[in-house]
Amino acid sequence: MIKKVIENTPLSLRYNLFDCTEAEKEANPIAAEKVVDAIKCGKKVEIINAVIEGPLILRSAIVESEIIIQQTKIKGYVDLSYAIFKQVVSLENSIFEGDVTFIEAAVEKDIFLDNATFHGKVVFPDLTIAGVFYSRSAIFLKDTIFVGCTFKKRIEFAKSIFVGDANFKSTRIGGDAVFTGVEFKRQARFVNSQMMGAAFFNSAIFEEKADFGQAWIGGFAQFENTRFKQQVNFNTAHIERQAIFRSATFEGEADFKGARIRGTGAEFNGTVFKQQVNFAGSHIEGGALFNSVTFEGKADFRHIRIGSFTVFDGANFKREAIFNSSYFEGTVFFNSAIFEGDADFGQVQIRNFAQFDKVKFKQQASFNTAHIEGHARFESATFEGEADFTGARIGGAGAVFNGAEFKQVANFIDSQIEGNALFNSVTFNGKADFGQAQIGSSAQFDGSKFQQDVSLNTAMIGENTSFKGTVFANNIVFKNASFRTVIFEKTEVQFHEKTKIDLRGCIYDSIQPISIWEELMERLDPYDRQPFSQLEETFRRAGKDELANDVFYERKRRESAQKTILKPFPWLKDQIHYLLTGYGVRLSRLLYTIVLILLVGTLIFHLEGAVVPKPDITQPHVWGYQDSLSYKGAFWVSLNTFLPVEIPSGADWKPSSHIIWMLGINFTSFATLLKLAGWILVPIGVAGISGMLKR
């Protein structure tokens, strides 16, 4: 026997079939027309666990009483368009087999659709709900349209299922929007919707495109563990508070282009983007957290603006990552991130410091004209492709690349580092170019290895430059570079045997250790006089004149090697200069030569009959003379003959015309040769003492 309550009074209509089977309910339906009449008469309607048969049409009706239709199957078409419901409407656990239309209707209290099932289309455009809209665990089997609806309080669709399209375009929600755990089987449109409170889409699943373009969310936007299986669009969306996409999955393209997120910022920690993601031109006023995010497609962050810290620690970029012209107000962290495609940070602006410790760049990494106002750290970073820091500006304490590895070309041309530049224990497998770089403080390359050419052409380093333990396996270019103190470490392995050093135009205040200069000059190629002059001047400023002379001598020897006998006069002049004076810094050679000449002259003038008294000498016997002069007298004759000017000693004698049997010439001819030697060697000696030979 069916247990039921049926009551139809002037004030109410009650129809409740308790514990009935489906067959029993189908056999005892209530006519939709009867329900409509009761509602229009202002009766309170309560129908539970029943079947309503026929179209339920309340177009333009004004419903004064509460409507409760629960656990009921409505088999006909439902049209509530333009109706006004002044009390609560409860349709929980009901089944709507036909289409439901709610065009421009209004509900002044709450409406409950929890666990309801809609087999037909749900058309609610321009609906106005003054209370709360509850539709938790509801099932919409066909398209659902909420276009232009106004919900003055919150809406709740938690764990609902939308099998058809879900269209919330231009919807206005005065409170929170709760879509936690919702499944959208087809497209979900929230284009231009406004949610004054928070939006909760945690653990939601979007099987097809999700479109939040131009959406406005006044509170938090939570998409934690949400799964987007197709394209998702947040283009120019606006979120007033924090946006949380923690551990979300984007299987299609994700478009956040031009989006604006205010409040504390955006969190995408643990998120996976399986296709291209586009944040170009977006603005995050707070922090941006992308820890351990996986970007399987192209990641485009060009022109993004982030107002606080930015963290991409442990992120994995499997394809191209573009941060060109992006702007970061706070600190930036990319520690242990992996870039498997090209990484473009060209023209990026970072107002604080940046950390890229242990980052792996597997393709080209570009920081061309990047501007980092704080310090930049790339400790233990790996650059497997070309690293381009051309024109980069780094402020603060400077740049730290200790332990980094550059496997291809490392380009720091025209870069500016205001503080220290630390490249200790770095491996440069490709060419390293620091041409025109400017470093405001010290530069350290201690323990680094340059396997290919390294260039500091026209570089300017404000403080010390250290190459302690640095290994140069190829050529070095210091052309036109400017240093304070350059520090090397004299080891057998510092320079490869074929290493050449270009020091043309290079200037510095000092060089350490001093003993390294010989190896540097030995490896100088191409030859230029300026490096020797610079080194000589450096030593003289330090009071090391002997070393300065050694440098000058080495310079002249290098220049001498370029002269050939094909030009006999310059060659002969150089050889004489070298042999006699050591280019003006080995004057002992000239002294030894003069002493030798005077000694020979002494021996020659000591011979019997070598000299005779001058005609004006009246004394028949001159002191010390019989048939030959004493050695002392012979020395004075030799010296007087040698000197370009006459001195009193030895002036009383003149060479005789006798033949020197061992030379085959007479003493007069020997004296002539001695005089010529004096005329040549004495001026050379005077020039050497005055320093003229070193000019």
XYZ file of C-alpha atoms in Angstrom:
695
model
C 0.000 0.000 0.000
C 1.321 3.428 -0.960
C 2.078 5.688 1.933
C 1.340 9.220 0.846
C 0.300 12.651 2.024
C -1.876 14.694 -0.329
C -3.172 18.017 0.858
C -4.706 20.775 -1.226
C -6.012 23.672 0.849
C -6.499 27.371 0.089
C -3.076 27.957 1.620
C -0.992 25.068 0.435
C -0.491 22.146 -1.898
C 1.299 19.144 -0.417
C 2.055 15.964 -2.339
C 4.464 13.536 -0.708
C 4.841 9.882 -1.597
C 6.901 8.267 1.160
C 9.160 5.327 0.402
C 7.573 4.666 -2.966
C 9.223 2.779 -5.749
C 9.784 4.411 -9.112
C 6.991 2.374 -10.594
C 4.604 3.457 -7.880
C 5.514 7.088 -8.383
C 5.057 6.766 -12.125
C 1.649 5.257 -11.554
C 0.521 8.143 -9.335
C 1.721 11.350 -11.026
C 0.574 14.841 -10.241
C -0.446 17.032 -13.164
C 1.816 19.977 -13.844
C -1.241 22.110 -14.484
C -2.416 21.452 -10.941
C 0.946 22.601 -9.563
C 0.920 25.716 -11.720
C -2.572 26.642 -10.572
C -1.593 26.254 -6.919
C 1.479 28.432 -7.379
C -0.433 31.108 -9.210
C -3.014 31.097 -6.393
C -0.253 31.950 -3.938
C -0.319 28.577 -2.214
C 2.741 27.147 -0.583
C 3.762 24.182 -2.703
C 5.529 21.166 -1.221
C 6.016 18.186 -3.490
C 8.412 15.456 -2.360
C 9.317 12.137 -3.956
C 6.736 12.457 -6.707
C 6.351 12.688 -10.476
C 5.013 15.822 -12.161
C 3.662 15.169 -15.587
C 3.190 17.802 -18.236
C 4.677 21.211 -18.973
C 5.332 23.394 -15.966
C 4.832 26.899 -17.263
C 4.946 29.965 -15.013
C 5.944 32.640 -17.480
C 5.656 36.147 -16.010
C 4.084 34.796 -12.835
C 4.538 36.476 -9.495
C 5.050 33.744 -6.934
C 4.415 34.890 -3.414
C 4.816 31.589 -1.576
C 7.683 29.196 -0.955
C 8.170 26.471 -3.561
C 9.519 23.082 -2.494
C 9.798 20.390 -5.163
C 12.292 17.778 -3.967
C 13.212 14.280 -5.089
C 10.675 14.736 -7.831
C 10.782 13.876 -11.508
C 9.403 16.619 -13.758
C 8.600 15.010 -17.072
C 7.565 18.014 -19.042
C 9.056 21.258 -20.269
C 9.689 23.882 -17.542
C 9.373 27.559 -18.393
C 9.771 30.042 -15.557
C 10.771 32.971 -17.734
C 10.049 36.479 -16.486
C 8.575 35.066 -13.278
C 9.270 36.592 -9.881
C 9.735 34.318 -6.889
C 9.466 36.171 -3.625
C 10.278 33.236 -1.352
C 12.741 30.360 -1.282
C 12.721 28.000 -4.233
C 13.903 24.481 -3.414
C 14.278 21.959 -6.234
C 16.797 19.658 -4.568
C 17.348 16.096 -5.778
C 14.798 16.587 -8.517
C 15.041 15.350 -12.095
C 14.123 17.580 -15.026
C 13.557 15.476 -18.124
C 12.790 18.375 -20.424
C 14.359 21.756 -21.076
C 14.288 24.311 -18.282
C 13.968 27.970 -19.179
C 14.444 30.772 -16.691
C 14.797 33.820 -18.954
C 14.949 37.135 -17.054
C 13.283 35.533 -14.040
C 13.970 36.775 -10.523
C 14.305 34.976 -7.206
C 14.270 37.231 -4.189
C 15.424 34.544 -1.764
C 17.704 31.531 -1.966
C 17.304 28.887 -4.629
C 18.333 25.262 -4.106
C 19.188 22.926 -6.966
C 21.468 20.597 -5.008
C 21.746 17.105 -6.525
C 19.304 18.050 -9.255
C 19.593 16.404 -12.668
C 18.758 18.279 -15.874
C 18.265 16.061 -18.945
C 17.409 18.926 -21.252
C 18.863 22.340 -21.891
C 19.068 24.763 -19.015
C 18.483 28.288 -20.253
C 18.859 30.892 -17.490
C 19.917 34.076 -19.319
C 19.592 37.352 -17.407
C 18.339 35.540 -14.326
C 18.479 37.570 -11.102
C 18.980 35.814 -7.769
C 18.882 37.997 -4.677
C 19.756 35.158 -2.305
C 22.256 32.344 -2.550
C 22.235 30.064 -5.591
C 22.840 26.456 -4.477
C 23.485 23.862 -7.139
C 25.859 21.472 -5.422
C 26.371 18.035 -6.993
C 23.918 18.893 -9.734
C 24.131 17.210 -13.153
C 23.542 19.172 -16.369
C 23.372 16.697 -19.240
C 22.999 19.270 -22.004
C 24.027 22.859 -22.563
C 23.622 25.225 -19.628
C 23.239 28.948 -20.202
C 23.687 31.520 -17.441
C 24.596 34.398 -19.762
C 24.057 37.808 -18.185
C 22.785 36.445 -14.899
C 23.000 38.459 -11.705
C 23.673 36.630 -8.484
C 23.661 39.175 -5.699
C 25.172 36.737 -3.235
C 27.331 33.695 -3.705
C 26.754 30.753 -5.994
C 27.672 27.159 -5.220
C 28.184 24.485 -7.873
C 30.576 22.269 -5.896
C 30.925 18.754 -7.386
C 28.413 19.471 -10.119
C 28.781 17.957 -13.586
C 28.225 19.899 -16.802
C 27.982 17.380 -19.637
C 27.120 20.016 -22.228
C 28.493 23.523 -22.668
C 28.458 25.700 -19.553
C 28.036 29.343 -20.449
C 28.443 31.929 -17.678
C 29.355 34.767 -20.004
C 28.831 38.261 -18.508
C 27.480 36.776 -15.293
C 27.552 39.039 -12.207
C 28.159 37.352 -8.861
C 27.985 39.500 -5.724
C 29.720 37.007 -3.432
C 31.889 33.930 -3.788
C 31.652 31.565 -6.721
C 32.184 27.963 -5.640
C 32.933 25.435 -8.382
C 35.093 23.098 -6.299
C 35.309 19.619 -7.804
C 33.103 20.522 -10.770
C 33.436 18.547 -14.020
C 32.998 20.506 -17.243
C 32.671 17.922 -20.008
C 32.327 20.502 -22.785
C 33.292 24.131 -23.103
C 33.094 26.352 -20.030
C 32.672 30.060 -20.694
C 33.174 32.705 -18.033
C 34.025 35.462 -20.493
C 33.513 38.943 -19.050
C 31.969 37.510 -15.913
C 32.266 39.412 -12.627
C 32.757 37.674 -9.300
C 32.842 40.174 -6.461
C 34.029 37.603 -3.952
C 36.416 34.693 -4.258
C 36.293 32.094 -7.014
C 36.896 28.476 -6.033
C 37.641 25.976 -8.800
C 39.814 23.623 -6.741
C 39.991 20.077 -8.168
C 37.698 21.065 -11.023
C 38.092 19.293 -14.383
C 37.691 21.091 -17.694
C 37.470 18.487 -20.467
C 37.318 21.084 -23.239
C 38.144 24.763 -23.594
C 37.811 26.927 -20.494
C 37.406 30.607 -21.242
C 37.869 33.193 -18.479
C 38.805 35.999 -20.861
C 38.140 39.462 -19.379
C 36.728 37.845 -16.240
C 36.860 39.961 -13.060
C 37.330 38.273 -9.678
C 37.190 40.519 -6.632
C 38.660 38.085 -4.126
C 40.912 35.037 -4.285
C 40.933 32.840 -7.355
C 41.657 29.254 -6.389
C 42.329 26.614 -9.022
C 44.342 24.250 -6.852
C 44.671 20.741 -8.376
C 42.454 21.873 -11.221
C 42.812 20.011 -14.512
C 42.434 21.771 -17.847
C 42.423 19.159 -20.616
C 42.089 21.585 -23.511
C 42.826 25.240 -24.112
C 42.288 27.646 -21.218
C 41.963 31.393 -21.605
C 42.542 34.022 -18.913
C 43.340 36.699 -21.458
C 42.997 40.154 -19.819
C 41.326 38.567 -16.791
C 41.445 40.623 -13.580
C 41.938 39.064 -10.132
C 41.901 41.473 -7.203
C 43.420 39.129 -4.639
C 45.737 36.140 -4.870
C 45.466 33.647 -7.736
C 46.280 30.087 -6.707
C 46.899 27.422 -9.359
C 48.915 25.121 -7.106
C 49.446 21.651 -8.649
C 47.083 22.452 -11.506
C 47.452 20.657 -14.858
C 47.123 22.472 -18.183
C 46.986 19.871 -20.965
C 46.137 22.375 -23.679
C 47.393 25.877 -24.410
C 47.128 28.305 -21.498
C 46.616 31.980 -22.289
C 47.151 34.507 -19.481
C 48.096 37.282 -21.884
C 47.307 40.699 -20.435
C 45.915 39.225 -17.216
C 46.139 41.338 -14.057
C 46.532 39.776 -10.627
C 46.604 42.070 -7.627
C 46.881 41.418 -3.899
C 49.588 39.030 -2.753
C 50.188 37.686 -6.241
C 49.988 34.360 -8.042
C 50.999 30.849 -7.069
C 51.560 28.071 -9.613
C 53.766 25.785 -7.496
C 53.851 22.227 -8.828
C 51.744 23.079 -11.869
C 52.219 21.297 -15.201
C 51.770 23.104 -18.533
C 51.769 20.457 -21.274
C 51.335 22.880 -24.155
C 52.248 26.489 -24.805
C 51.605 28.973 -21.998
C 51.377 32.691 -22.630
C 51.770 35.322 -19.889
C 52.824 38.059 -22.313
C 51.906 41.507 -21.041
C 50.324 40.216 -17.841
C 50.693 42.126 -14.561
C 51.105 40.452 -11.175
C 51.266 43.138 -8.502
C 52.397 40.827 -5.708
C 54.739 37.850 -5.802
C 54.776 35.105 -8.419
C 55.521 31.533 -7.332
C 56.332 28.956 -10.019
C 58.320 26.486 -7.904
C 58.785 23.049 -9.508
C 56.529 23.981 -12.424
C 56.883 21.945 -15.623
C 56.532 23.780 -18.930
C 56.333 21.133 -21.661
C 55.498 23.654 -24.363
C 56.733 27.137 -25.152
C 56.578 29.492 -22.149
C 56.048 33.120 -23.120
C 56.485 35.693 -20.333
C 57.525 38.622 -22.496
C 56.563 42.057 -21.138
C 55.207 40.505 -17.944
C 55.320 42.810 -14.915
C 55.684 41.369 -11.413
C 55.531 43.745 -8.463
C 57.247 41.635 -5.814
C 59.417 38.514 -5.648
C 59.443 35.968 -8.460
C 60.357 32.343 -7.790
C 60.916 29.655 -10.434
C 63.086 27.380 -8.263
C 63.208 23.861 -9.687
C 61.089 24.804 -12.710
C 61.561 22.750 -15.882
C 61.230 24.492 -19.242
C 61.230 21.763 -21.890
C 60.923 24.155 -24.808
C 61.610 27.813 -25.474
C 61.247 30.157 -22.484
C 60.782 33.844 -23.313
C 61.126 36.534 -20.652
C 62.175 39.236 -23.093
C 61.390 42.780 -21.876
C 59.798 41.483 -18.688
C 59.864 43.674 -15.554
C 60.436 42.397 -12.012
C 60.113 44.808 -9.074
C 61.473 42.350 -6.502
C 63.999 39.564 -6.273
C 64.051 36.818 -8.896
C 64.905 33.173 -8.185
C 65.503 30.476 -10.799
C 67.642 28.195 -8.624
C 68.023 24.632 -9.992
C 65.710 25.437 -12.898
C 66.217 23.542 -16.175
C 65.863 25.201 -19.585
C 65.839 22.515 -22.275
C 65.048 25.000 -25.043
C 66.298 28.520 -25.686
C 66.024 30.873 -22.701
C 65.464 34.516 -23.644
C 65.914 37.100 -20.883
C 66.879 39.869 -23.297
C 66.035 43.404 -22.132
C 64.631 42.049 -18.873
C 64.564 44.520 -15.962
C 65.041 43.279 -12.399
C 64.887 45.976 -9.725
C 66.474 43.742 -7.078
C 68.891 40.820 -7.150
C 68.579 37.674 -9.275
C 69.637 34.123 -8.421
C 70.183 31.413 -11.019
C 72.262 29.022 -8.879
C 72.639 25.504 -10.320
C 70.520 26.391 -13.338
C 70.943 24.292 -16.482
C 70.625 26.046 -19.826
C 70.693 23.276 -22.422
C 70.306 25.583 -25.410
C 71.061 29.256 -26.009
C 70.673 31.540 -22.980
C 70.282 35.230 -23.751
C 70.527 38.065 -21.233
C 71.231 40.573 -23.976
C 70.875 44.149 -22.596
C 69.257 42.752 -19.430
C 69.282 45.164 -16.476
C 69.629 43.718 -12.967
C 69.845 46.481 -10.354
C 70.942 44.169 -7.544
C 73.567 41.473 -7.715
C 73.231 38.465 -10.015
C 74.210 34.933 -9.016
C 74.808 32.070 -11.421
C 76.827 29.835 -9.094
C 77.377 26.314 -10.460
C 75.140 27.122 -13.427
C 75.587 25.133 -16.650
C 75.358 26.773 -20.067
C 75.330 24.024 -22.706
C 74.501 26.410 -25.546
C 75.712 29.917 -26.294
C 75.489 32.299 -23.323
C 74.811 35.882 -24.396
C 75.185 38.661 -21.825
C 75.924 41.350 -24.417
C 75.148 44.789 -23.025
C 73.842 43.391 -19.731
C 73.832 45.750 -16.707
C 74.324 44.258 -13.240
C 74.396 46.456 -10.131
C 74.610 45.816 -6.422
C 77.508 43.709 -5.195
C 78.131 42.441 -8.703
C 77.906 39.124 -10.538
C 78.821 35.688 -9.218
C 79.469 32.819 -11.646
C 81.651 30.674 -9.355
C 81.683 27.038 -10.414
C 79.704 27.703 -13.593
C 80.354 25.861 -16.856
C 80.094 27.411 -20.315
C 80.183 24.677 -22.962
C 79.808 27.018 -25.935
C 80.547 30.691 -26.567
C 80.234 32.958 -23.528
C 79.575 36.512 -24.639
C 79.851 39.401 -22.166
C 80.577 42.108 -24.754
C 79.746 45.631 -23.533
C 78.353 44.306 -20.263
C 78.515 46.472 -17.127
C 78.969 45.062 -13.628
C 78.998 47.739 -10.926
C 80.486 45.553 -8.188
C 82.704 42.482 -8.284
C 82.709 39.962 -11.102
C 83.469 36.518 -9.665
C 84.245 33.755 -12.159
C 86.244 31.474 -9.856
C 86.568 27.789 -10.855
C 84.575 28.399 -14.034
C 85.081 26.238 -17.115
C 84.884 27.964 -20.495
C 84.827 25.267 -23.175
C 84.035 27.754 -25.916
C 85.301 31.225 -26.678
C 84.880 33.719 -23.829
C 84.441 37.325 -24.915
C 84.473 40.158 -22.356
C 85.185 42.833 -24.949
C 84.295 46.384 -23.825
C 83.006 45.011 -20.517
C 83.082 47.409 -17.552
C 83.557 46.046 -14.041
C 83.408 48.620 -11.247
C 85.303 46.621 -8.661
C 87.400 43.444 -8.750
C 87.312 40.643 -11.298
C 88.308 37.142 -10.229
C 88.953 34.197 -12.518
C 90.870 32.106 -9.962
C 91.059 28.433 -10.837
C 89.077 28.874 -14.052
C 89.836 27.086 -17.323
C 89.673 28.757 -20.728
C 89.780 25.975 -23.316
C 89.393 28.375 -26.257
C 90.264 32.025 -26.901
C 89.423 34.567 -24.206
C 89.070 38.257 -24.963
C 88.992 41.286 -22.670
C 89.387 43.672 -25.573
C 88.824 47.257 -24.341
C 87.529 45.944 -21.013
C 87.726 48.269 -17.988
C 88.151 46.802 -14.503
C 88.176 49.266 -11.611
C 90.044 47.169 -9.037
C 92.246 44.069 -9.006
C 91.954 41.371 -11.630
C 92.988 37.925 -10.463
C 93.960 34.933 -12.584
C 95.407 32.771 -9.789
C 95.534 29.178 -10.931
C 93.719 30.076 -14.153
C 94.498 27.834 -17.118
C 94.663 29.349 -20.602
C 94.662 26.627 -23.248
C 94.422 29.052 -26.156
C 94.969 32.692 -27.029
C 94.308 35.693 -24.769
C 93.320 39.194 -25.892
C 93.914 42.077 -23.478
C 94.012 44.662 -26.255
C 93.163 48.175 -24.997
C 92.023 46.732 -21.659
C 92.394 48.750 -18.449
C 93.233 47.209 -15.053
C 94.535 48.208 -11.658
C 96.556 45.224 -10.466
C 96.673 42.067 -12.581
C 97.428 38.956 -10.551
C 98.679 35.725 -12.115
C 100.116 32.613 -10.576
C 103.329 31.406 -12.124
C 102.721 27.710 -12.672
C 103.724 25.337 -15.426
C 100.145 24.699 -16.468
C 98.777 28.248 -16.467
C 99.581 28.809 -20.148
C 99.474 26.224 -22.901
C 102.675 26.010 -24.873
C 101.013 27.633 -27.904
C 99.119 30.325 -25.996
C 99.534 33.821 -27.451
C 98.698 37.029 -25.604
C 97.621 40.278 -27.275
C 98.563 43.153 -24.944
C 98.400 46.003 -27.423
C 97.065 49.122 -25.730
C 96.589 47.340 -22.401
C 97.231 49.539 -19.345
C 97.534 48.655 -15.663
C 99.068 49.927 -12.430
C 100.912 46.792 -11.396
C 101.343 43.135 -12.185
C 101.866 40.202 -9.826
C 103.985 38.184 -9.439
C 106.657 40.365 -10.990
C 108.444 37.337 -12.396
C 105.497 36.583 -14.701
C 106.439 39.456 -17.006
C 108.988 37.445 -18.963
C 106.446 34.772 -19.883
C 103.824 37.375 -20.776
C 106.222 39.197 -23.069
C 107.464 35.952 -24.541
C 103.890 35.078 -25.531
C 103.134 38.565 -26.862
C 101.634 38.223 -30.335
C 101.225 40.279 -32.428
C 104.238 42.318 -31.431
C 103.703 45.925 -30.420
C 105.976 48.376 -28.623
C 103.247 49.632 -26.258
C 103.033 46.521 -24.011
C 106.745 46.773 -23.314
C 106.522 50.504 -22.703
C 103.586 49.972 -20.317
C 105.441 47.286 -18.387
C 108.622 49.347 -18.270
C 106.718 52.375 -16.978
C 104.961 50.220 -14.377
C 108.274 48.963 -13.026
C 109.836 52.421 -12.976
C 106.854 53.818 -11.018
C 107.419 51.034 -8.526
C 111.121 51.956 -8.227
C 112.253 48.769 -9.958
C 114.564 50.378 -12.506
C 116.617 47.253 -13.079
C 113.495 45.302 -14.083
C 112.401 48.231 -16.224
C 115.741 48.080 -18.038
C 115.297 44.357 -18.553
C 111.904 45.018 -20.159
C 113.378 47.693 -22.411
C 116.196 45.364 -23.418
C 113.749 42.570 -24.250
C 111.682 44.957 -26.346
C 114.735 45.996 -28.381
C 115.727 42.376 -28.888
C 112.223 41.586 -30.212
C 112.445 44.539 -32.585
C 115.944 43.517 -33.624
C 114.701 40.106 -34.675
C 112.480 41.816 -37.238
C 115.414 43.538 -38.935
C 117.332 41.781 -41.698
C 120.606 42.283 -43.517
C 118.596 43.092 -46.632
C 118.492 46.587 -45.133
C 122.129 46.764 -44.102
C 122.334 50.188 -42.489
C 119.468 49.773 -39.956
C 120.608 46.213 -39.301
C 124.242 47.231 -38.701
C 123.219 50.129 -36.474
C 121.042 47.818 -34.424
C 123.772 45.217 -34.068
C 126.285 47.787 -32.901
C 123.752 49.213 -30.476
C 123.074 45.741 -29.142
C 126.677 44.555 -28.924
C 128.204 47.673 -27.458
C 125.533 49.022 -25.065
C 122.778 46.437 -24.798
C 120.461 49.126 -26.222
C 121.538 51.597 -23.589
C 120.694 49.433 -20.573
C 123.771 47.189 -20.687
C 126.433 49.953 -20.641
C 128.884 47.616 -18.960
C 129.379 46.121 -22.396
C 130.620 49.473 -23.687
C 132.845 49.867 -20.645
C 134.346 46.433 -21.191
C 134.899 47.288 -24.861
C 136.619 50.574 -24.034
C 138.773 48.918 -21.368
C 139.755 46.240 -23.872
C 140.616 48.844 -26.503
C 142.666 50.880 -24.022
C 144.434 47.726 -22.869
C 145.357 46.862 -26.456
C 146.470 50.453 -27.006
C 148.596 50.296 -23.866
C 150.296 47.115 -25.062
C 150.859 48.562 -28.523
C 152.269 51.869 -27.272
C 154.510 49.990 -24.860
C 156.357 48.448 -27.794
C 159.841 49.728 -28.679
C 159.729 52.669 -31.074
C 155.972 53.042 -30.779
C 156.071 56.756 -30.018
C 158.319 59.713 -30.497
C 158.309 63.040 -28.660
C 156.324 65.785 -30.191
C 158.447 68.416 -31.967
C 157.819 71.075 -29.351
C 159.215 68.906 -26.562
C 162.722 70.379 -25.797
C 163.807 68.014 -23.073
C 166.182 65.422 -24.474
C 164.890 62.854 -22.037
C 161.247 62.546 -21.126
C 160.306 60.855 -17.889
C 159.872 57.133 -18.223
C 161.225 56.928 -21.758
C 164.309 55.249 -23.042
C 163.547 53.079 -26.096
C 159.944 52.376 -25.027
C 157.312 53.796 -22.712
C 156.428 52.243 -19.422
C 153.016 50.597 -19.163
C 151.775 53.609 -17.281
C 153.027 55.994 -19.906
C 151.696 53.780 -22.667
C 148.238 53.783 -20.976
C 148.125 57.571 -20.896
C 149.108 57.754 -24.567
C 146.423 55.181 -25.377
C 143.785 57.090 -23.401
C 144.787 60.475 -24.801
C 144.647 59.106 -28.339
C 141.258 57.421 -27.712
C 139.482 60.411 -26.237
C 137.922 62.945 -28.607
C 139.480 65.709 -26.499
C 143.132 66.031 -25.499
C 144.133 65.579 -21.892
C 147.519 66.592 -20.364
C 148.600 63.042 -19.626
C 150.195 61.382 -22.657
C 149.998 64.570 -24.655
C 153.838 64.793 -25.136
C 153.985 61.825 -27.454
C 152.888 61.005 -30.907
C 152.803 57.671 -32.734
C 155.828 56.841 -34.829
C 155.799 55.683 -38.414
C 157.416 52.357 -37.550
C 155.640 49.181 -38.561
C 153.909 47.044 -35.917
C 155.243 43.703 -36.982
C 152.324 41.693 -35.542
C 149.652 43.861 -37.232
C 151.395 44.864 -40.425
C 150.478 48.544 -39.998
C 152.449 51.456 -38.594
C 151.799 53.003 -35.200
C 150.290 56.117 -36.817
C 147.603 54.051 -38.525
C 146.863 52.229 -35.265
C 146.501 55.565 -33.480
C 144.113 56.707 -36.191
C 141.952 53.638 -35.652
C 142.094 54.198 -31.913
C 141.035 57.809 -32.369
C 138.119 56.781 -34.607
C 137.006 54.252 -32.032
C 137.060 56.972 -29.397
C 135.057 59.320 -31.553
C 132.423 56.582 -31.920
C 132.385 54.973 -28.504
C 132.697 58.000 -26.237
C 129.583 59.772 -27.637
C 127.749 56.452 -27.416
C 128.761 56.191 -23.793
C 127.651 59.746 -23.061
C 124.320 59.089 -24.785
C 123.900 55.896 -22.791
C 124.574 57.590 -19.472
C 122.154 60.400 -20.301
C 119.450 57.898 -21.273
C 119.275 58.995 -24.888
C 119.847 55.453 -26.118
C 116.640 54.281 -24.448
C 114.408 56.632 -26.341
